[in-house]
mmCIF file of C-alpha atoms and ligand atoms in Angstrom:
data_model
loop_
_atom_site.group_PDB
_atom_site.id
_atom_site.type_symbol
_atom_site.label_atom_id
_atom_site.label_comp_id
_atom_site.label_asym_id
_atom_site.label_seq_id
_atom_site.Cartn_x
_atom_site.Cartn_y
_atom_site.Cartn_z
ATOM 1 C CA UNK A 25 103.831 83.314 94.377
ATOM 2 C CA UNK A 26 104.073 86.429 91.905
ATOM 3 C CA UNK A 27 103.776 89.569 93.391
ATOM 4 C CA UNK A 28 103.774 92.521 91.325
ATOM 5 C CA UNK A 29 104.434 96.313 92.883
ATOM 6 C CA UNK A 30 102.435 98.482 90.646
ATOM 7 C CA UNK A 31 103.752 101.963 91.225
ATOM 8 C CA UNK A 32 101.722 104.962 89.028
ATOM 9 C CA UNK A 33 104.373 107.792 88.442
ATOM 10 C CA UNK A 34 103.886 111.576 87.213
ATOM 11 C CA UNK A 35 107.016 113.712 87.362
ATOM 12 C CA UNK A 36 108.485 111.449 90.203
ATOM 13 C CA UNK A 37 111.704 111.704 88.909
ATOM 14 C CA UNK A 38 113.397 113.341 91.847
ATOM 15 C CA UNK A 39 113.125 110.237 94.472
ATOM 16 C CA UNK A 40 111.627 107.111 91.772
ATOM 17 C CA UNK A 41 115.557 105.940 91.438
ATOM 18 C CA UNK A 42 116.214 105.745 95.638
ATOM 19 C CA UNK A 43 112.963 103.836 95.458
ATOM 20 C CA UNK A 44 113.401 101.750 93.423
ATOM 21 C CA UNK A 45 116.706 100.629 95.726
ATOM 22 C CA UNK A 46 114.755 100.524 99.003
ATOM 23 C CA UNK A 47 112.404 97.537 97.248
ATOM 24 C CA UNK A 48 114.923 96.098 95.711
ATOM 25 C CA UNK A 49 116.607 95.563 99.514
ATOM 26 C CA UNK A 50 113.183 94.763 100.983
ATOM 27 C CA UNK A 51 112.813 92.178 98.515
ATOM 28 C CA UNK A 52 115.701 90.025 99.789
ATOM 29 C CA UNK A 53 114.066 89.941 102.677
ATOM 30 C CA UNK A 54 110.876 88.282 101.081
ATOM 31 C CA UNK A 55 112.684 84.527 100.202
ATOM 32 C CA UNK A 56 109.316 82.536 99.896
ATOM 33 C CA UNK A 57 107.971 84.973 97.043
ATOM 34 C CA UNK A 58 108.783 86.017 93.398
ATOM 35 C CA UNK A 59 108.648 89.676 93.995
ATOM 36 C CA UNK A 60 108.737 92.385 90.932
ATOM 37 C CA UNK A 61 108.172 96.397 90.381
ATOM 38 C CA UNK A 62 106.022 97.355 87.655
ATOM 39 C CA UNK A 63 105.975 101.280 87.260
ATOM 40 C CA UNK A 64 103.469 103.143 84.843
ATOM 41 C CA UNK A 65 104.307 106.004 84.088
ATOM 42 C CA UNK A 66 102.278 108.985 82.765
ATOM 43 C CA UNK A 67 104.399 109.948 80.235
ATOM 44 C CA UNK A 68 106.520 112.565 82.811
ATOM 45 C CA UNK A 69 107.918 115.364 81.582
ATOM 46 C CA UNK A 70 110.554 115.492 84.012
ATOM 47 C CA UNK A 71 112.337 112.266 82.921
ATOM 48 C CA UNK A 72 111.167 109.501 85.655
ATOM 49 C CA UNK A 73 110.809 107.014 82.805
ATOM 50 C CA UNK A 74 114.374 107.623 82.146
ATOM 51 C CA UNK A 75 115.385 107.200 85.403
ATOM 52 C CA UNK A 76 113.271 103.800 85.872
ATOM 53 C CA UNK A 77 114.954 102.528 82.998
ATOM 54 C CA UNK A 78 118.557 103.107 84.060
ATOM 55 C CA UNK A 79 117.389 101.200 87.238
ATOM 56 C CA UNK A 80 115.616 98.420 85.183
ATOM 57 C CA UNK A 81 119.829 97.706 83.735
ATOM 58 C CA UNK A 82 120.708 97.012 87.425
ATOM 59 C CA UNK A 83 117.571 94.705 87.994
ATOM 60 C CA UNK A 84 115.759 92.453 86.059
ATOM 61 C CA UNK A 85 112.584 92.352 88.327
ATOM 62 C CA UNK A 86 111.771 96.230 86.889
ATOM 63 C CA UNK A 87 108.936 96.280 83.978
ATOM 64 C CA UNK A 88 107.754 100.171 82.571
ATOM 65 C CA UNK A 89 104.316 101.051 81.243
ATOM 66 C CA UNK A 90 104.238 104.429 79.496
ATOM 67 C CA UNK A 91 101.233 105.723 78.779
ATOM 68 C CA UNK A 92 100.369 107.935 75.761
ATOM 69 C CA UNK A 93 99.780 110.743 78.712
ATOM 70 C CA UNK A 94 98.591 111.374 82.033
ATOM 71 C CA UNK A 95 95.072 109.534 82.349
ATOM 72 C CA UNK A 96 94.469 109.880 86.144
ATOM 73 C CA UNK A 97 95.471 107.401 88.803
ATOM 74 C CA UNK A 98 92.621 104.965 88.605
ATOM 75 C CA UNK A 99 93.756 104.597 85.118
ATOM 76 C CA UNK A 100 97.384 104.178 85.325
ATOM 77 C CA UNK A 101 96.560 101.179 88.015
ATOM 78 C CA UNK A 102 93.621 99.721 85.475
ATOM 79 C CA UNK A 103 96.842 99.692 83.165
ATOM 80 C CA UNK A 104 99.302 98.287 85.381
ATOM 81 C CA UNK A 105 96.950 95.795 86.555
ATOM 82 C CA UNK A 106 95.803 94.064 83.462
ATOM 83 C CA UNK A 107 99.531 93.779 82.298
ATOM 84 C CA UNK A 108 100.509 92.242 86.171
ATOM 85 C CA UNK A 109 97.819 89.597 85.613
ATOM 86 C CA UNK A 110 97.802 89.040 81.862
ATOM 87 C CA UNK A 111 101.718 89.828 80.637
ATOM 88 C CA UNK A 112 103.623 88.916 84.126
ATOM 89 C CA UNK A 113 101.321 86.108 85.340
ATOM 90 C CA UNK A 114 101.050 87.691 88.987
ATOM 91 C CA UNK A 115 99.175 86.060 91.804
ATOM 92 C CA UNK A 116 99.016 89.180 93.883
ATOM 93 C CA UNK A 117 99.542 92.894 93.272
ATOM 94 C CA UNK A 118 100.434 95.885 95.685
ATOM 95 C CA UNK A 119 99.091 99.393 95.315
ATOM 96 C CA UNK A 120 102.086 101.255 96.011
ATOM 97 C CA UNK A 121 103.032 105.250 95.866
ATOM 98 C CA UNK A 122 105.722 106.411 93.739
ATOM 99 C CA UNK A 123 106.787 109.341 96.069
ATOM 100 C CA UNK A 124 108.059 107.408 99.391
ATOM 101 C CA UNK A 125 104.761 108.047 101.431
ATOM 102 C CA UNK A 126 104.436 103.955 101.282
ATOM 103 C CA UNK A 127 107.593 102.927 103.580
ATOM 104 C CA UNK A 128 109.333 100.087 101.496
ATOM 105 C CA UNK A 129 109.774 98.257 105.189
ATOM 106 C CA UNK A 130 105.901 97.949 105.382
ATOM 107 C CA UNK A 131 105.790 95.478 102.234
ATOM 108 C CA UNK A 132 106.705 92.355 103.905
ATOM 109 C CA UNK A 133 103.821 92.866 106.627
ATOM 110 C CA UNK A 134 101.600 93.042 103.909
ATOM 111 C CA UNK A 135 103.066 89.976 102.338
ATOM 112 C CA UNK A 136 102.777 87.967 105.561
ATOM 113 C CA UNK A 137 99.164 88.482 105.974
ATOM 114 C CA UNK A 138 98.714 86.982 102.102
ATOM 115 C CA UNK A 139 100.446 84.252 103.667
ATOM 116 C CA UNK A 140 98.291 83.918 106.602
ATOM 117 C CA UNK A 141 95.432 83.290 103.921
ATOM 118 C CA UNK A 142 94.233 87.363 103.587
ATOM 119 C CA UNK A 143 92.865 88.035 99.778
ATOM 120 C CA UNK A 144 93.213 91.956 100.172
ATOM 121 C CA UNK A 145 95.543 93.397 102.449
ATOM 122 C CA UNK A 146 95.114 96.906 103.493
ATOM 123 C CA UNK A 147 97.624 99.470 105.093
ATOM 124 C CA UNK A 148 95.636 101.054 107.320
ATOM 125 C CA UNK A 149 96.327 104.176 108.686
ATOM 126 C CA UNK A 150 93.598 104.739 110.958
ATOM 127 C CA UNK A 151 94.152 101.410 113.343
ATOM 128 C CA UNK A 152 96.059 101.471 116.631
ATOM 129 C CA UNK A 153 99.769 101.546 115.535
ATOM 130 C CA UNK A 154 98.595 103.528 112.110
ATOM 131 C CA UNK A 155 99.479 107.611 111.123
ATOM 132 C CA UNK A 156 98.804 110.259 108.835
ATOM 133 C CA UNK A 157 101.730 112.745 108.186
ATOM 134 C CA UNK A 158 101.356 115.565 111.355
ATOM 135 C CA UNK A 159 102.392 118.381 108.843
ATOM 136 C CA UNK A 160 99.169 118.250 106.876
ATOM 137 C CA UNK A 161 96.897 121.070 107.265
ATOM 138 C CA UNK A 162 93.776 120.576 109.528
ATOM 139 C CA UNK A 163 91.213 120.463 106.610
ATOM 140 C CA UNK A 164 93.152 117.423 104.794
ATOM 141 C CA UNK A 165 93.305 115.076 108.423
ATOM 142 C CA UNK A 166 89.713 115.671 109.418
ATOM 143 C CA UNK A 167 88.110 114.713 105.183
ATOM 144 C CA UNK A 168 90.679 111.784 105.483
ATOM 145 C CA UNK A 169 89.622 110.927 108.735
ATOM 146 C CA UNK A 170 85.697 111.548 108.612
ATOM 147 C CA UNK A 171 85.735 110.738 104.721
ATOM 148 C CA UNK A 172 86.784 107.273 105.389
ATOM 149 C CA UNK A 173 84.351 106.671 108.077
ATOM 150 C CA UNK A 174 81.609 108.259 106.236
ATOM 151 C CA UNK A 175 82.272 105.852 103.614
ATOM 152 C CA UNK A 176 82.376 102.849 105.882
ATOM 153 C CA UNK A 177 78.973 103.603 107.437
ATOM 154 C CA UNK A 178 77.219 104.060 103.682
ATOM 155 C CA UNK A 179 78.397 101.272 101.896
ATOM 156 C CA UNK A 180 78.230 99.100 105.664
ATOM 157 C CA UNK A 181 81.981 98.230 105.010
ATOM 158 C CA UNK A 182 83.998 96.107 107.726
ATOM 159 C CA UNK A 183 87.539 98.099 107.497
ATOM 160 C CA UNK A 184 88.247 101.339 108.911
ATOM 161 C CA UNK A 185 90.798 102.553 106.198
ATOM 162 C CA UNK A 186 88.676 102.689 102.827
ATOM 163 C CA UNK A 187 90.639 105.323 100.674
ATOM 164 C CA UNK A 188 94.315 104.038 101.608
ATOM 165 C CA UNK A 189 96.612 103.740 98.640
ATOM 166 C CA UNK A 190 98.472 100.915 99.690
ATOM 167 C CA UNK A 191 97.146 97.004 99.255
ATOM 168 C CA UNK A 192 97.854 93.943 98.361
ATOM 169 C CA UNK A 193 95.038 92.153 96.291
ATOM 170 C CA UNK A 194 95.110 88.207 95.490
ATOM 171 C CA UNK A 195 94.012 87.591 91.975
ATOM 172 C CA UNK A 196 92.781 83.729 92.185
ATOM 173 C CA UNK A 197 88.710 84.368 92.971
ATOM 174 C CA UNK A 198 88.640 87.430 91.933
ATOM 175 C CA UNK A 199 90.041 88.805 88.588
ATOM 176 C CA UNK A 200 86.985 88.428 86.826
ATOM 177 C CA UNK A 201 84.818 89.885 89.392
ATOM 178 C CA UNK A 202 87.335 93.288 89.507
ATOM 179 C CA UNK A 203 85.994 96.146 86.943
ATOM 180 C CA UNK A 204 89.356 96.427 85.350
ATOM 181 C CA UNK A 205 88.059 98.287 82.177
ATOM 182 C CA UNK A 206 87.207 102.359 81.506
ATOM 183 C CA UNK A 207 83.903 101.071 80.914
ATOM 184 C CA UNK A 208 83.433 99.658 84.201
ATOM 185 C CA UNK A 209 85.337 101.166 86.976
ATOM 186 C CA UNK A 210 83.842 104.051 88.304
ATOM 187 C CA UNK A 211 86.185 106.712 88.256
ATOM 188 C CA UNK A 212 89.572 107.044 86.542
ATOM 189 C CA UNK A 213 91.152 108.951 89.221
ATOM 190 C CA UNK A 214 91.698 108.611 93.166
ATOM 191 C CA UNK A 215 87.521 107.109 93.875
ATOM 192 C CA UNK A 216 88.605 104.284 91.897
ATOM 193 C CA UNK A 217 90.295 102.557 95.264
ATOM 194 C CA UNK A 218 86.369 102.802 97.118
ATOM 195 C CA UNK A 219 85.664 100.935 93.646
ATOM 196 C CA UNK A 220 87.599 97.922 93.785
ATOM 197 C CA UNK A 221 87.373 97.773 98.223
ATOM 198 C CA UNK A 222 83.473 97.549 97.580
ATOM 199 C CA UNK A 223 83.850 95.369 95.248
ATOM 200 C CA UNK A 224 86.492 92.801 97.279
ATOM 201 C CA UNK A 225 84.451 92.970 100.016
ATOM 202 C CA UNK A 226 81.048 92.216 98.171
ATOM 203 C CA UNK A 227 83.075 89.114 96.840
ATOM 204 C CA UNK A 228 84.269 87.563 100.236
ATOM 205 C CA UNK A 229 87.362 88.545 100.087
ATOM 206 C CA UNK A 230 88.971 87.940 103.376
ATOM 207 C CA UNK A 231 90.302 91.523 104.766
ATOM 208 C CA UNK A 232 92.909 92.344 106.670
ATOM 209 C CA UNK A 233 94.256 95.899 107.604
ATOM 210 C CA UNK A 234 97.869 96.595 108.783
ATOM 211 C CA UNK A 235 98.901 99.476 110.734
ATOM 212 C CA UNK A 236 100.863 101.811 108.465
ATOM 213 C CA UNK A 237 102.311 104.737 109.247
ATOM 214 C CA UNK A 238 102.112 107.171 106.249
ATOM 215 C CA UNK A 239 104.518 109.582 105.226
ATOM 216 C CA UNK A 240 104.786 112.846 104.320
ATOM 217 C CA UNK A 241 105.768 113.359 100.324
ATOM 218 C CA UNK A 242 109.704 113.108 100.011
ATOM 219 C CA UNK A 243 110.193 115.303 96.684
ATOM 220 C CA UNK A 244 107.960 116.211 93.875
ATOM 221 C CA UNK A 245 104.142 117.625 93.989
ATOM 222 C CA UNK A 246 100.742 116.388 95.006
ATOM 223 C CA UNK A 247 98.573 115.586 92.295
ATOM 224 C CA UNK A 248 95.599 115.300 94.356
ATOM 225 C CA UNK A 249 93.089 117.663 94.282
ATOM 226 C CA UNK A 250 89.450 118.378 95.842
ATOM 227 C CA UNK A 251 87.929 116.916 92.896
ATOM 228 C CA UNK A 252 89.176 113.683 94.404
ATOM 229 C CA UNK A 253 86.880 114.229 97.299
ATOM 230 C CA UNK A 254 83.535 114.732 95.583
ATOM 231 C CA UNK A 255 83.899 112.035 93.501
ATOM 232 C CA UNK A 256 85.004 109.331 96.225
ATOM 233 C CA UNK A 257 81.729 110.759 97.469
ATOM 234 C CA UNK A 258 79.836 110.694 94.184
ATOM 235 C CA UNK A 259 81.231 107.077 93.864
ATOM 236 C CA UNK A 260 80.447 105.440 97.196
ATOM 237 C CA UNK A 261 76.756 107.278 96.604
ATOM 238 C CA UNK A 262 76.692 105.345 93.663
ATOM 239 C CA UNK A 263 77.837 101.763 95.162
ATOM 240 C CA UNK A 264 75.318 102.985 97.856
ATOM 241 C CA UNK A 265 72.803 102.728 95.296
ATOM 242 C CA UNK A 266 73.273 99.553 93.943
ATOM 243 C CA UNK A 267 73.637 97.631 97.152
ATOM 244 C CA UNK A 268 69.929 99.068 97.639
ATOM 245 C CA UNK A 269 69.084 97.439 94.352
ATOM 246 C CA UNK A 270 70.960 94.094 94.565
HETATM 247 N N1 LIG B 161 100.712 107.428 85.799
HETATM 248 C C1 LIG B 161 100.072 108.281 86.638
HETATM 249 N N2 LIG B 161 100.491 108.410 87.923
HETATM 250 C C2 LIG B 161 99.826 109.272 88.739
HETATM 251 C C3 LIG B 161 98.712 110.023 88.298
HETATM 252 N N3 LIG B 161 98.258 110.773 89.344
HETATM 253 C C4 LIG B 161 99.068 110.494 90.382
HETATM 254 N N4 LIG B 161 100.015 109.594 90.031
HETATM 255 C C5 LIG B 161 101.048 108.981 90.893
HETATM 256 O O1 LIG B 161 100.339 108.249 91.888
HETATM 257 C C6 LIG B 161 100.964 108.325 93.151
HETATM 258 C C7 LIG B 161 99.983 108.953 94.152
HETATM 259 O O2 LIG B 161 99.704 110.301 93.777
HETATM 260 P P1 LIG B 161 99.963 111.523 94.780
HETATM 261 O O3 LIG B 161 99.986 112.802 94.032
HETATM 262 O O4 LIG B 161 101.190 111.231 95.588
HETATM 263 O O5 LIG B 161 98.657 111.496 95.668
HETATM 264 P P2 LIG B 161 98.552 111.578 97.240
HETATM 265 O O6 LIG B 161 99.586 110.659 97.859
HETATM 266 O O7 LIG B 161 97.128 111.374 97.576
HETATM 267 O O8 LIG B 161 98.928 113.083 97.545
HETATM 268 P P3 LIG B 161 100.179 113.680 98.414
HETATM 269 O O9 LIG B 161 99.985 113.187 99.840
HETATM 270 O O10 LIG B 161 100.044 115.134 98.328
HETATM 271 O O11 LIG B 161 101.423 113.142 97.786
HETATM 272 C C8 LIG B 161 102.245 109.140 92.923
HETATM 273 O O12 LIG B 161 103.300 108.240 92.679
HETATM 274 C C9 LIG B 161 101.930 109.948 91.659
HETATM 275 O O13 LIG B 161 103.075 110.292 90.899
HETATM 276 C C10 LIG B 161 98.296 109.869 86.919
HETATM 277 O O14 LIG B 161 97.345 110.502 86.436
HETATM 278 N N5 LIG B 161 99.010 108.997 86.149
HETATM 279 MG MG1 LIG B 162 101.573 110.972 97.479
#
């Protein structure tokens, strides 16, 4: 099969190159699959697009999106996304961070699991064997923690990770239910992930979550913000909603 990493980057120019490299090696590991690295970039102003295409002369499994400017994350995956399914013909994609919080290692347990016959693949942090980084602040672990279980009781949802940044989606039964459009996803920014979950698991998609244990940031800045949380919030209100009307 074809599975494209779609990695959103903003100013990631500091570790996207060392990256990069820690796939590529994780790849060989993965015989039974075409594997490839699709980065969309929000225009950075630091130069990561630069750097990804110094890395995409060393490897011909690379592919760049740049878009006009930063949209927001949901957006930069809507982007990268469409072009894995339509330009590269992929059969699976992976959510994947461009700042080393995702450990390359993890990738092949995620693979596995696609092989076992799972349509959407979740790294799970909050499963036996899973972690969030010790170092964050008090405030950030407990509305990770009690955000995603909130959101789990509303929207009645089987999985106990449901705003982790790192899955692996099949596409056959399923690309035309995703709502891979600004018109229909429901946020362009970090809610869209509680989004597309809902909407695997309303499908039958067969779930599986993975212990992962993620990291803390390895260069760069965050560009999450508390916005993200009241509209992950505003957005699993809404899918609330409809499941009361459907
Ligand atoms: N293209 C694009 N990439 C983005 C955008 N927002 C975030 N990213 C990238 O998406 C990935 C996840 O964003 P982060 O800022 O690391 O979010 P986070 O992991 O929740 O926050 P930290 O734990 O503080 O790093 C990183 O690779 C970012 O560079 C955006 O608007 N456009
Ligand atoms: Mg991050």
């Amino acid at each position: 099969m074809k599975i494209v990493v779609i990695i959103p980057t903003y100013n990631e120019c500091q570790v996207i190159a060392d990256l990069i490299d820690a796939l590529e090696v994780e790849f060989r590991a993965i015989a039974n699959h075409e594997l490839a690295i699709l980065i969309v970039d929000g225009n950075s102003p630091d130069g990561t697009a630069v750097a990804v295409e110094a890395k995409a002369k060393q490897h011909q499994n690379i592919y760049l999106i740049i878009e006009k400017s930063k949209r927001g994350l949901g957006m930069a995956y809507i982007d990268g996304m469409n072009y894995a399914i339509r330009q590269m013909k992929a059969d699976a994609f992976i959510e994947f961070d461009g700042d080393f919080q995702h450990d390359p290692k993890d990738i092949k347990r995620l693979v596995a699991e696609l092989d076992n016959g799972y349509d959407y693949v979740i790294g799970s942090r909050y499963i036996a064997g899973g972690s969030i980084p010790q170092e964050w602040a008090w405030h950030r672990k407990f509305l990770s923690r009690f955000g995603s279980l909130f959101i789990k009781w509303l929207l009645g949802l089987p999985t106990n990770d449901n705003t982790s940044g790192f899955k692996l989606t099949r596409i056959a039964g399923f690309y035309d239910k995703l709502p891979l459009s600004i018109d229909k996803i429901l946020s362009r920014r970090y809610a869209y992930k509680i989004h597309l979950l809902y909407v695997m698991y309303r499908n039958g998609a067969k779930i599986k979550e993975v212990p992962i244990k993620f990291l803390e940031r390895q260069g760069g800045t965050s560009k999450s913000s508390p916005k993200d949380i009241f509209e992950s919030l505003l957005v699993a209100f809404v899918l609330y909603k409809r499941r009361l009307l459907d």
